[in-house]
Structure formats: C-alpha cells, structure tokens
C-alpha cells in the first residue's frame, strides 16, 4: 500500500514539476533589443532617428572581407553585440538551391557574421528559418547554411513547430495587426536580417522586408489579405537591429526560387533602415524603388527612407 | 553446463536482432548515410518474398536470394528464426513476460493448424495476383506498427516537450552537434502525422493481448511466416533428442514456448512447432534433453497433419479475396490508361504501373516512414480495396521533395523502383490543376503566385488574362510533385491540386522523357 501511495505521490510531483516547466518555458524571455513596436509608432531605434539613414556598400576580394568591411564602417559588430548575448540571424534559407544559384543567402555571409558575433563574446548565435521547401535537413545541406552555421560555432534552427512561435502585435498594421513570430527572434538580444536580393514573381523584388516572411508561422495569411501591404505592415512591427544584404550574386529571373539568370554584383550592403536597403536592392535588380509596392507602402508608414538621394551611401573596399 | 548457456545465447540473439530492427527502422531517414540496409528484415523475410514473387508472377533473383539465408537456417535448425531472430516474436516474449506472467504454457492445441490455413489463403491469393499477406506477415506488421503507431506518437511527444524552453535549446544543441540528431531521425523538426495509426496499433495490441490465452499465441496459432518456415522444414537437421534418463517429470512440457512437446510422451515432440528455444534442455533435471543433428526423416508425414477440406476452404477464401480485389472499380483503367481508382491516387515516383504495384507492395510502410516531408501516407480508399495501406502522396501534408529519392531506396520488393534524383523532372506522378473559382489571382485579382514561386520544375506559366497575369499549368513540365498544393495559401482546400490525371507510369520512362524534353533531347540524354 505504501508503495502504491509513494508511486502516486511521485507521479503527482512529476506532473507538477512538468507543468511548471511548461508554463515557465512558454512566455517570451525578453531580450535586450526592443525591436517590437509599441503603440507610440513604428519603432525606429535612436541611432536611426533624426540622422540621415546610412547604407554601407562594401566591395572586396572575399565575401567575408566584404561583410567585415561593411559592418566595421557602420561602427563594428561591438556596437550591437555585447558579451553573453544571444544573436539570431535570419538568412534566406527557404529553398533547395545551391549557393551558386543565388536563391538563398551565401553561407560565407552567414559564417562571417557568426564569427564576428562570437568575437564580441556572443554566447549563442542561432541561424533560424521557417523554410518553404522541405525537409529542413536537406535544405540546410544543399544551401550550405547548416555547415556554415555549425562550422562557425553557431546553431541552425528549423522553425517548423508552432510551439516555437509567439504572438506579436502589429499596432500600425493596416491588414496585418498581429502575427506569430519565431520565439528565438523575439527573445534574442540582437537580431540580424541577412537576405539576398532577388526578383520575385509576386512581390516584384525580395530583399530585407520580404525575407521577414520567413519568421512568421502563417505566411499564407499574408497572401490572403494582400501580400504587399502585409510585408509593409510587418516591417512596422518587427525591426531587425542590423541588416546585411548579400548582394554578392543576385537572381535576376525566375525568382524567388530560380533557377534563373544570376549576376555577380560582389557587394555586401549593411544598414539599419529596411526601406533604404530594399530601395537599394531594387536598383540592383533593375527597378526603381517606387516600382516595388511594399517599399513604397513601408516608406509611407514611416518605416524608413525610400528616396536614395536622401540616404547617405558609403562605398568601402576591403 | 552448456545447456543453460544455449538459452542465454538465444536471449542475447533475440535482443540483438530486435535492437538491430529498431535501429534500422530509426535510420530509415534521409539521407541514408551509412548505406545501411534498412529494409534487410523485410527483404530476408521468406513470406514477403514469396507473396511478392507469386503475386507479381516475376522471378526476381535478387529478391529470392536474400531470403535464402533464412531458408537455409530453417532447413538446418527448423523454426529457429521464430525463437532467435523474429523481432515480433521477441516483442511477444517480452509482453508475455511482463503482462501475462500468470499464463501457463499449455501443450499446443488444434488451433495450431490455423496458421497453415492462413498461409494457404495468403499464398492462393498471391497466386491470383492479390496481396493478402500484409495483414499477417509479422515483419510487415511490426514495421507498420512502428511507423504508424509508434514513430508518430513519439514525434508528437518530442514536439510537446519542445514547448519547454530548455528542452528546445537542448534539441537545437543536439541537432547541431551530434550527427545522429542532425539527421533529424528521432527529433523531426515537424511533428510526423499518419493516417490509420490506430488500426495499426489495435492490430499490434491485439496480437500481444492474445498472450492472455496462451504463451506466444500468435506464433503458435496464427503466424503465416511461422507456418511457412514449418512447411519448409518439417524435419530439420538439428532437433531435440531425449535420452533414456527422462523420468517424464513434464517440466519441459510446462516450459515449452510453443507447447510442442507431447505431454503423453515427453520424449517426442511436434518438430514443425518447435522454435528451438532450448528451454526444455535448460530445465531438464536429468539433463536428458539435447539438440543434436539427426538425419532421419522419420515422422515427416505426420508433422503438419492438416485437414484437406479446411486447406481447400481457406484456399478458396484467398481466391475470393483475389477475385474481389480485381473487381473493384479501381481495377478498370480509364480511357487514357491510368488507374481510375481515385483522382487523388498519386503514387511516389519510381512506382511500377498500378496493377503490378498492387501485387508487389507488401504495405510495410517503410517508404511512409522514410518520406522526409511526411507527404507519403498509407492509402485509405484511393486505390480501392486491394490498395489498402499502399503509399499515396497527400500533397497538403507534404510534397514530393525535388532532391529526394528515398522511397525507392527503402522499398523491399521493388514496388517503388530506385530512381535517380536527376530523372525526377521526367517522372510524372500526377498533374496540378488550378481551380479558378478559388484561386485568389483568378477569382479575387490578388497578386499571389506562390505556386510559381515554389514549383521546382517551372511548370507554372504566368499568362495575361483579363488584364492581369494569372497562373496556368504547363502539363509537359508539371510532374505532380505537389509543392504548389502544399504551399497554396487558399484554405482549407488548395486552389491548385494534384490529380492522378498526369500519372504517366504506364508510358514507361522513355515516352515520359519525350513528353518532357521533346524527341531530340530525350534521345540525346
């Protein structure tokens, strides 16, 4: 009898502990970066407000050199990453495509970023993606991004379970007023968006703002309520701390998945302003920024500057 | 003292084979890095081989050869496979020990004949071109149970635990630092889902629950593989011999796993029912029992002792099943020559043409387990009665991944032939059709083109219609992979759906290449 009671007690204890762990683990842990907008207006970090937004366009012999040159001109990785931080990088890793096909972010861009974060003492660097092609293991392999992440001391995370997402309000959204966002991003200390510029059959181009479609759970909904407005809406709500545009090789036709015609631009662009970055990406792909509806919509919503003449563009060479 | 050791060695053997079976099952995941023969248990299962060969009426030497080791083992040592190797037998032993310890081992009853009758029905049905063995083949039953009723729930559990922050961190760590977990074999990033899991579970639980009646009830009375092995080797070379020291204490009778020992005269036993477990040798206080090679064929005739009338009746049952299976609507092809069973009958690439697929497929669910997108599912009614549990692609669950050819690699019977990934653009498993009444580009003037975005074969054409670009499907490049249906934002039914209309298996590979690339390029490459 005592034995049975003991077992029951044990079970009760185990259930309590388990439930506590579940509840405790559910809420967002809350990182340092306040990149989720509040009611006051689209959140524009202090270093962007007031100043002329800056884009650094880096050339150089190697991809890693370009990434380093671009970030250092922007103030260096130490400006963003502090010792002990958790950093999340969102590349474009949606497709079963090799780096040469320019449908996904180049692995060297990602490994360079991870190394730089690690040099600043980041504890964890996660490379996250909610993929479109499946299965994740295959995509991490073919894009080279899994090996790049692991090789540089980061971790690849396939965000394919809804439980890994938290609801985020988008108070200034017109059609998108809330969305479920990968928890790692919401909780991270630093969030870096690392897209690749491509033409896009539905959104004209894809660069930084469109890349954010891979951090939400239900991206199908964006299509239902209007893709261009949704992209702009989301950019009013969730803002990366740093954007690194992988313009080493860009996709000019049959985007976003390709295979299509590619062009070697051999640049890495760094900036804070998603609209300015995407406006610049549009020009690389042969469009006027005003020809890309979500760029214009985000500009009108106050997310950033689409007029490149009002952007401070710094060209550097590694 | 060598006798007790034989029983211990047998247990170790059972444990090792079960562990091997479970490991290989777990490793059935993309990519098969070890080049592990993940389907080796199925390939070496003589019943699987026999029914597949009989049903398909083809002689596949490689198939037959793989069953040879088990057949040789059986000729030498009788049903040692049942006692030493069979993972289901081991599972039943474990279950009997854990849950039915009170069940006494009784001498075998007349029920033992059932399994031979079942075998008769299975064999006759296969002879007339319809699979029946998949209901009862122990290796198939276990593989199916593991896939549908164990792997699914385990993956759900893993995902539920991932809701705890530190558990998720641990998963991430493991998947990035330990190669085994990087394969995502045990912790898939997305919860695996399967149809008909409960049917598989109920069958399995039922088989174990029979242990309440008799020890190894399944093996004694129902298992057609055990029956087949018995038929192969009515008087094995290695068999039990009892010396004159026997005092008829009947301890061996009470211990015998299958009740094969004659209670009236414990020096004799029914050889076809002995699974060579050596318990009798271990418990004999006089050490009168030994297993030694014996050449005599005496008693051969009396071993099976079946009723001819029953055999005929069950044979007729098998014939009836085959007849029914061939007269369901699925059996009649459409005018374009592909199976008419259901518009949703999308077979994995490399599948042999439909009638042969039904004959060859043993419904083991290895391909379903292997499919990395989870899109491959056991068929319900898509393929008719005869096609129950055969693999179909359900694109809304998962598409056929462009760079994957795993299902053909793990199929033990060649129902899905191995294909090269490079050949996939010219293997047509279906065709996407756009429902213009629900497509948000056609019906609501939205800009969407997710189908075009995700199509690996560039089969969506943006056509100007009513002043706007709208999607249409190029039937020469659409292979039916289902990527578009999977990702279509229209809910719950996608506005672009894959139908078996584009299933061109019956054309053969060359004609499909011509359809895809044109005559010149098809011949060139």
Coordinates of C-alpha atoms in Angstrom, one line a residue, chain B residues 92-520:
Chain B
X92 CA 5.7 -11.1 -27.8
X93 CA 8.1 -12.9 -25.5
X94 CA 8.7 -9.6 -23.6
X95 CA 5.0 -8.8 -23.5
X96 CA 4.2 -12.3 -22.2
X97 CA 6.8 -12.0 -19.5
X98 CA 5.6 -8.5 -18.5
X99 CA 1.9 -8.7 -18.7
X100 CA 0.9 -12.4 -18.8
X101 CA 3.4 -14.0 -16.4
X102 CA 0.5 -15.9 -14.9
X103 CA -0.4 -17.6 -18.2
X104 CA 0.7 -21.2 -18.1
X105 CA 2.4 -22.7 -21.1
X106 CA 0.0 -25.4 -22.2
X107 CA 0.5 -28.1 -24.8
X108 CA -0.4 -26.9 -28.2
X109 CA -4.0 -27.3 -29.3
X110 CA -5.7 -27.9 -32.6
X111 CA -5.7 -24.1 -33.1
X112 CA -2.1 -24.6 -34.3
X113 CA -3.5 -25.6 -37.7
X114 CA -5.0 -22.1 -38.3
X115 CA -1.7 -20.6 -39.3
X116 CA -1.3 -23.1 -42.1
X117 CA -4.8 -22.4 -43.3
X118 CA -4.0 -18.7 -43.2
X119 CA -0.8 -19.3 -45.1
X120 CA -2.9 -21.2 -47.7
X121 CA -5.2 -18.3 -48.1
X122 CA -2.3 -15.9 -48.4
X123 CA -0.5 -18.0 -51.0
X124 CA -3.5 -18.7 -53.1
X125 CA -4.5 -15.0 -53.1
X126 CA -1.0 -14.1 -54.1
X127 CA -1.0 -16.7 -56.8
X128 CA -4.1 -15.0 -58.3
X129 CA -2.4 -11.6 -58.1
X130 CA -3.7 -10.0 -54.9
X131 CA -1.7 -9.3 -51.7
X132 CA -3.2 -10.6 -48.5
X133 CA 0.0 -11.4 -46.6
X134 CA 0.4 -7.8 -45.4
X135 CA -2.3 -8.3 -42.9
X136 CA -0.4 -11.0 -41.1
X137 CA 3.2 -11.0 -42.1
X138 CA 4.9 -10.5 -38.7
X139 CA 7.8 -8.3 -40.1
X140 CA 5.3 -6.2 -42.0
X141 CA 3.0 -5.9 -39.0
X142 CA 5.8 -4.7 -36.8
X143 CA 7.3 -2.2 -39.3
X144 CA 3.8 -0.8 -39.9
X145 CA 3.1 -0.6 -36.2
X146 CA 6.4 1.2 -35.6
X147 CA 5.8 3.7 -38.4
X148 CA 2.1 4.5 -37.9
X149 CA 1.6 3.9 -34.2
X150 CA 5.0 4.5 -32.5
X151 CA 7.0 6.9 -34.6
X152 CA 4.1 9.3 -34.9
X153 CA 3.2 9.5 -31.2
X154 CA 6.9 9.7 -30.3
X155 CA 7.4 12.6 -32.6
X156 CA 4.3 14.3 -31.0
X157 CA 5.8 13.8 -27.6
X158 CA 9.2 15.2 -28.7
X159 CA 7.4 18.2 -30.1
X160 CA 5.3 18.7 -27.0
X161 CA 8.4 18.7 -24.9
X162 CA 10.0 21.2 -27.2
X163 CA 7.4 23.7 -25.8
X164 CA 9.7 23.9 -22.7
X165 CA 12.4 26.4 -23.4
X166 CA 15.4 24.5 -22.2
X167 CA 14.3 21.3 -23.9
X168 CA 14.1 23.2 -27.2
X169 CA 17.6 24.6 -26.5
X170 CA 18.8 21.0 -25.9
X171 CA 17.3 19.8 -29.2
X172 CA 19.0 22.7 -31.0
X173 CA 22.2 21.8 -29.4
X174 CA 21.9 18.1 -30.2
X175 CA 20.8 18.7 -33.8
X176 CA 23.8 21.0 -34.4
X177 CA 26.5 19.0 -32.6
X178 CA 25.6 15.3 -32.8
X179 CA 25.4 13.9 -36.3
X180 CA 22.8 11.3 -35.3
X181 CA 20.4 14.0 -34.3
X182 CA 21.4 16.2 -37.2
X183 CA 19.7 13.6 -39.4
X184 CA 16.5 14.5 -37.5
X185 CA 15.7 10.9 -37.3
X186 CA 14.5 11.0 -33.8
X187 CA 13.6 14.6 -33.3
X188 CA 11.9 15.7 -36.6
X189 CA 11.5 19.4 -36.8
X190 CA 7.9 19.0 -37.6
X191 CA 5.6 16.5 -36.0
X192 CA 5.1 13.4 -38.1
X193 CA 1.4 12.6 -38.8
X194 CA 0.0 9.4 -40.1
X195 CA -3.4 8.1 -41.2
X196 CA -4.7 4.9 -39.8
X197 CA -2.3 4.8 -36.9
X198 CA -5.0 3.4 -34.6
X199 CA -5.7 0.5 -36.9
X200 CA -2.0 -0.5 -36.8
X201 CA -2.0 0.0 -33.0
X202 CA -5.1 -2.1 -32.5
X203 CA -3.7 -4.9 -34.6
X204 CA -0.5 -4.9 -32.6
X205 CA -2.1 -4.7 -29.2
X206 CA -4.5 -7.4 -30.2
X207 CA -1.6 -9.7 -31.1
X208 CA 0.1 -9.0 -27.8
X209 CA -3.2 -9.4 -25.8
X210 CA -3.6 -12.9 -27.2
X211 CA -0.8 -13.7 -24.7
X212 CA -3.5 -13.9 -22.1
X213 CA -4.8 -17.1 -23.6
X214 CA -1.5 -18.9 -24.4
X215 CA 2.1 -18.1 -24.4
X216 CA 3.2 -17.0 -27.9
X217 CA -0.4 -17.4 -29.0
X218 CA 0.4 -15.6 -32.3
X219 CA 3.4 -17.7 -33.1
X220 CA 1.7 -20.9 -32.2
X221 CA -1.6 -20.4 -34.0
X222 CA -1.7 -17.5 -36.4
X223 CA 1.6 -16.5 -37.8
X224 CA 1.8 -17.5 -41.5
X225 CA 5.6 -16.9 -41.6
X226 CA 6.0 -19.5 -38.8
X227 CA 3.7 -21.8 -40.9
X228 CA 5.8 -21.2 -44.0
X229 CA 9.0 -22.0 -42.1
X230 CA 7.4 -25.1 -40.7
X231 CA 6.4 -26.3 -44.2
X232 CA 9.9 -25.6 -45.5
X233 CA 11.5 -27.7 -42.8
X234 CA 9.2 -30.4 -41.4
X235 CA 12.1 -32.4 -40.0
X236 CA 15.1 -30.1 -39.5
X237 CA 18.6 -31.4 -39.2
X238 CA 19.1 -30.1 -35.8
X239 CA 16.4 -31.3 -33.4
X240 CA 15.5 -32.3 -29.9
X241 CA 16.6 -35.7 -28.7
X242 CA 15.6 -37.1 -25.3
X243 CA 17.8 -39.8 -23.7
X244 CA 16.6 -42.7 -21.6
X245 CA 17.3 -40.7 -18.4
X246 CA 13.9 -39.0 -18.9
X247 CA 11.6 -39.5 -15.9
X248 CA 8.6 -37.9 -17.5
X249 CA 8.5 -35.2 -14.9
X250 CA 6.9 -33.0 -17.5
X251 CA 8.9 -29.9 -16.6
X252 CA 9.8 -29.4 -20.2
X253 CA 6.2 -29.6 -21.2
X254 CA 5.3 -26.8 -18.8
X255 CA 8.2 -24.7 -20.1
X256 CA 7.9 -25.2 -23.8
X257 CA 7.3 -21.9 -25.6
X258 CA 5.0 -23.3 -28.2
X259 CA 3.7 -26.4 -26.4
X260 CA 5.4 -28.6 -29.0
X261 CA 6.3 -31.3 -26.6
X262 CA 3.9 -34.3 -26.3
X263 CA 2.6 -34.4 -22.8
X264 CA 1.8 -38.1 -23.1
X265 CA 5.3 -38.9 -24.1
X266 CA 7.7 -36.0 -23.5
X267 CA 10.4 -37.8 -25.4
X268 CA 8.6 -36.9 -28.6
X269 CA 7.6 -33.5 -29.9
X270 CA 6.0 -31.9 -33.0
X271 CA 9.0 -30.7 -34.9
X272 CA 7.2 -28.1 -37.0
X273 CA 6.1 -26.3 -33.9
X274 CA 9.4 -26.3 -32.1
X275 CA 11.1 -22.9 -32.3
X276 CA 14.4 -24.2 -30.9
X277 CA 14.3 -22.1 -27.7
X278 CA 16.1 -24.8 -25.7
X279 CA 14.1 -24.1 -22.6
X280 CA 13.4 -27.8 -22.4
X281 CA 17.0 -28.6 -22.3
X282 CA 17.6 -25.9 -19.7
X283 CA 15.0 -27.1 -17.3
X284 CA 15.6 -30.9 -17.5
X285 CA 16.8 -32.0 -14.1
X286 CA 18.2 -35.2 -15.6
X287 CA 19.9 -33.3 -18.5
X288 CA 18.2 -35.8 -20.8
X289 CA 17.3 -33.3 -23.5
X290 CA 19.9 -32.3 -26.2
X291 CA 19.6 -30.7 -29.5
X292 CA 21.7 -32.7 -32.0
X293 CA 21.9 -33.1 -35.8
X294 CA 19.8 -36.1 -36.9
X295 CA 19.5 -37.3 -40.4
X296 CA 16.4 -39.5 -40.2
X297 CA 13.3 -38.3 -41.9
X298 CA 11.0 -40.4 -39.7
X299 CA 7.8 -38.8 -38.7
X300 CA 7.9 -36.4 -41.6
X301 CA 4.4 -37.2 -42.9
X302 CA 2.7 -36.7 -39.5
X303 CA 4.2 -33.3 -38.8
X304 CA 1.7 -30.9 -40.4
X305 CA -1.4 -33.1 -40.0
X306 CA -3.9 -30.7 -41.7
X307 CA -7.5 -31.1 -42.8
X308 CA -7.5 -31.1 -46.6
X309 CA -11.0 -29.8 -46.6
X310 CA -10.0 -26.8 -44.5
X311 CA -7.0 -26.2 -46.7
X312 CA -9.3 -26.1 -49.7
X313 CA -11.7 -23.8 -47.9
X314 CA -9.0 -21.3 -47.0
X315 CA -7.5 -21.5 -50.4
X316 CA -10.9 -20.6 -51.8
X317 CA -11.0 -17.7 -49.4
X318 CA -7.8 -16.5 -50.8
X319 CA -9.2 -16.9 -54.3
X320 CA -12.3 -15.0 -53.3
X321 CA -10.2 -12.1 -51.9
X322 CA -8.2 -12.0 -55.1
X323 CA -11.4 -12.0 -57.2
X324 CA -12.9 -9.2 -55.1
X325 CA -9.7 -7.2 -55.2
X326 CA -9.7 -7.4 -59.0
X327 CA -13.3 -6.4 -59.5
X328 CA -13.3 -3.2 -57.5
X329 CA -13.7 -0.1 -59.7
X330 CA -10.0 0.7 -59.2
X331 CA -9.1 -2.3 -61.3
X332 CA -10.5 -0.9 -64.5
X333 CA -8.2 1.7 -66.2
X334 CA -9.5 4.9 -67.6
X335 CA -9.5 5.6 -71.3
X336 CA -6.1 7.2 -71.0
X337 CA -4.8 4.1 -69.4
X338 CA -4.1 5.1 -65.9
X339 CA -5.9 3.7 -62.9
X340 CA -9.3 5.1 -62.3
X341 CA -9.5 4.3 -58.6
X342 CA -9.4 7.9 -57.4
X343 CA -8.3 11.2 -58.8
X344 CA -6.2 11.6 -55.7
X345 CA -4.2 8.4 -56.3
X346 CA -0.7 9.9 -56.5
X347 CA 1.9 7.3 -56.3
X348 CA 5.5 8.1 -55.3
X349 CA 8.0 8.5 -58.2
X350 CA 9.5 5.2 -59.4
X351 CA 6.3 3.3 -58.6
X352 CA 5.7 0.5 -61.1
X353 CA 2.5 0.7 -63.1
X354 CA -0.6 0.3 -61.0
X355 CA -1.6 -3.4 -61.3
X356 CA 1.9 -4.5 -60.6
X357 CA 2.3 -2.1 -57.8
X358 CA -0.7 -3.6 -56.0
X359 CA 0.9 -7.1 -56.5
X360 CA 4.3 -6.1 -55.3
X361 CA 3.6 -3.7 -52.4
X362 CA 3.6 -5.5 -49.1
X363 CA 2.3 -2.5 -47.2
X364 CA 5.2 -2.4 -44.8
X365 CA 5.2 1.4 -44.6
X366 CA 9.0 1.7 -44.9
X367 CA 8.5 4.3 -47.6
X368 CA 6.0 6.1 -45.5
X369 CA 8.5 6.2 -42.6
X370 CA 11.3 7.3 -44.9
X371 CA 9.4 10.2 -46.7
X372 CA 11.1 13.3 -45.3
X373 CA 8.2 15.6 -46.0
X374 CA 5.7 13.2 -44.4
X375 CA 3.6 13.5 -47.6
X376 CA 3.6 9.8 -48.3
X377 CA 0.7 8.2 -46.4
X378 CA -1.0 4.8 -46.3
X379 CA -3.9 4.8 -48.8
X380 CA -7.4 4.6 -47.4
X381 CA -9.7 4.2 -50.4
X382 CA -7.7 5.9 -53.0
X383 CA -6.6 2.7 -54.6
X384 CA -9.6 0.5 -53.9
X385 CA -9.9 -2.4 -51.5
X386 CA -6.9 -4.1 -53.0
X387 CA -4.8 -1.0 -52.4
X388 CA -5.4 -0.5 -48.7
X389 CA -2.2 0.8 -47.0
X390 CA -0.3 1.3 -50.2
X391 CA 1.6 4.5 -50.4
X392 CA 0.0 7.6 -51.8
X393 CA 1.2 11.2 -51.8
X394 CA -1.0 13.6 -49.9
X395 CA 0.4 17.0 -51.0
X396 CA -1.4 19.0 -48.4
X397 CA 0.6 17.1 -45.8
X398 CA 3.9 17.1 -47.7
X399 CA 5.1 17.3 -51.2
X400 CA 7.5 15.1 -53.1
X401 CA 10.8 16.8 -52.4
X402 CA 12.7 17.7 -55.6
X403 CA 16.0 16.3 -54.3
X404 CA 14.8 13.1 -52.6
X405 CA 14.6 9.6 -53.9
X406 CA 14.4 7.7 -50.6
X407 CA 11.2 5.8 -51.0
X408 CA 12.6 3.8 -53.9
X409 CA 15.7 3.0 -52.0
X410 CA 13.9 1.6 -49.0
X411 CA 11.2 -0.4 -50.8
X412 CA 12.0 -4.1 -50.1
X413 CA 10.0 -5.5 -53.0
X414 CA 10.7 -3.1 -55.9
X415 CA 7.1 -1.8 -55.9
X416 CA 8.8 1.6 -55.9
X417 CA 11.9 1.3 -58.0
X418 CA 15.0 3.2 -57.2
X419 CA 15.3 6.3 -59.3
X420 CA 18.0 9.0 -59.8
X421 CA 17.2 12.4 -58.5
X422 CA 18.3 13.8 -61.9
X423 CA 15.5 11.8 -63.6
X424 CA 12.7 13.3 -61.5
X425 CA 11.7 16.1 -63.9
X426 CA 10.6 13.3 -66.4
X427 CA 8.8 11.1 -64.0
X428 CA 5.2 12.1 -63.9
X429 CA 3.2 11.1 -60.9
X430 CA 0.3 13.5 -61.4
X431 CA -0.6 16.9 -62.6
X432 CA -1.6 20.1 -60.9
X433 CA -4.9 21.7 -61.9
X434 CA -5.8 25.2 -60.9
X435 CA -9.3 25.8 -59.5
X436 CA -10.0 29.2 -61.0
X437 CA -13.1 29.7 -58.8
X438 CA -11.0 29.7 -55.6
X439 CA -7.5 30.8 -56.8
X440 CA -7.1 34.3 -55.4
X441 CA -5.4 35.5 -58.6
X442 CA -8.1 34.3 -60.9
X443 CA -11.1 34.9 -58.6
X444 CA -10.1 37.9 -56.4
X445 CA -7.4 39.7 -58.6
X446 CA -4.8 39.3 -55.8
X447 CA -1.1 39.0 -56.7
X448 CA 0.0 35.7 -55.2
X449 CA 1.9 33.2 -57.4
X450 CA 3.0 31.1 -54.5
X451 CA 2.6 28.1 -56.9
X452 CA 5.0 29.6 -59.4
X453 CA 7.4 30.6 -56.6
X454 CA 7.6 27.1 -55.1
X455 CA 7.4 25.0 -58.3
X456 CA 10.8 23.2 -58.7
X457 CA 10.1 22.4 -62.4
X458 CA 9.0 25.9 -63.6
X459 CA 5.6 24.4 -64.6
X460 CA 3.5 27.5 -63.7
X461 CA 3.1 29.9 -66.6
X462 CA 2.1 33.5 -65.9
X463 CA -0.4 34.2 -68.7
X464 CA -2.0 37.5 -69.4
X465 CA -5.8 37.2 -69.0
X466 CA -8.4 39.8 -68.3
X467 CA -5.7 42.5 -68.0
X468 CA -3.6 40.7 -65.3
X469 CA -1.0 37.9 -65.1
X470 CA -2.7 34.7 -64.0
X471 CA -1.2 31.2 -63.4
X472 CA -1.8 28.3 -65.6
X473 CA -0.1 24.9 -65.6
X474 CA 2.3 23.6 -68.2
X475 CA 1.4 19.9 -68.4
X476 CA 4.7 19.0 -70.0
X477 CA 6.8 20.1 -67.1
X478 CA 4.4 19.6 -64.2
X479 CA 5.3 16.2 -62.6
X480 CA 2.7 16.3 -59.9
X481 CA 5.1 16.8 -57.0
X482 CA 2.6 18.7 -55.1
X483 CA 4.8 21.6 -54.0
X484 CA 2.1 24.1 -55.2
X485 CA -0.7 22.3 -53.5
X486 CA 1.3 22.1 -50.3
X487 CA 2.0 25.9 -50.2
X488 CA -1.1 27.3 -51.8
X489 CA -2.5 30.0 -49.4
X490 CA -6.1 29.1 -50.1
X491 CA -7.6 27.2 -47.2
X492 CA -8.6 24.6 -46.4
X493 CA -8.7 23.1 -49.9
X494 CA -5.9 24.4 -52.1
X495 CA -6.8 26.3 -55.2
X496 CA -4.2 24.2 -57.1
X497 CA -4.5 20.5 -56.6
X498 CA -2.6 17.5 -57.9
X499 CA -4.7 14.8 -59.6
X500 CA -3.7 11.4 -60.9
X501 CA -4.7 12.6 -64.4
X502 CA -1.0 13.2 -65.1
X503 CA 0.2 9.8 -63.8
X504 CA 2.2 8.5 -66.7
X505 CA 3.7 5.4 -65.2
X506 CA 2.1 3.2 -67.8
X507 CA 4.0 5.0 -70.5
X508 CA 7.4 3.9 -69.4
X509 CA 10.4 6.1 -68.8
X510 CA 11.4 6.9 -72.4
X511 CA 8.0 8.1 -73.5
X512 CA 7.8 10.3 -70.4
X513 CA 11.2 11.8 -71.3
X514 CA 9.9 12.6 -74.8
X515 CA 6.9 14.2 -73.3
X516 CA 9.1 16.3 -71.1
X517 CA 12.0 17.2 -73.4
X518 CA 10.8 16.5 -76.9
X519 CA 12.1 13.7 -79.2
X520 CA 15.5 15.1 -79.9

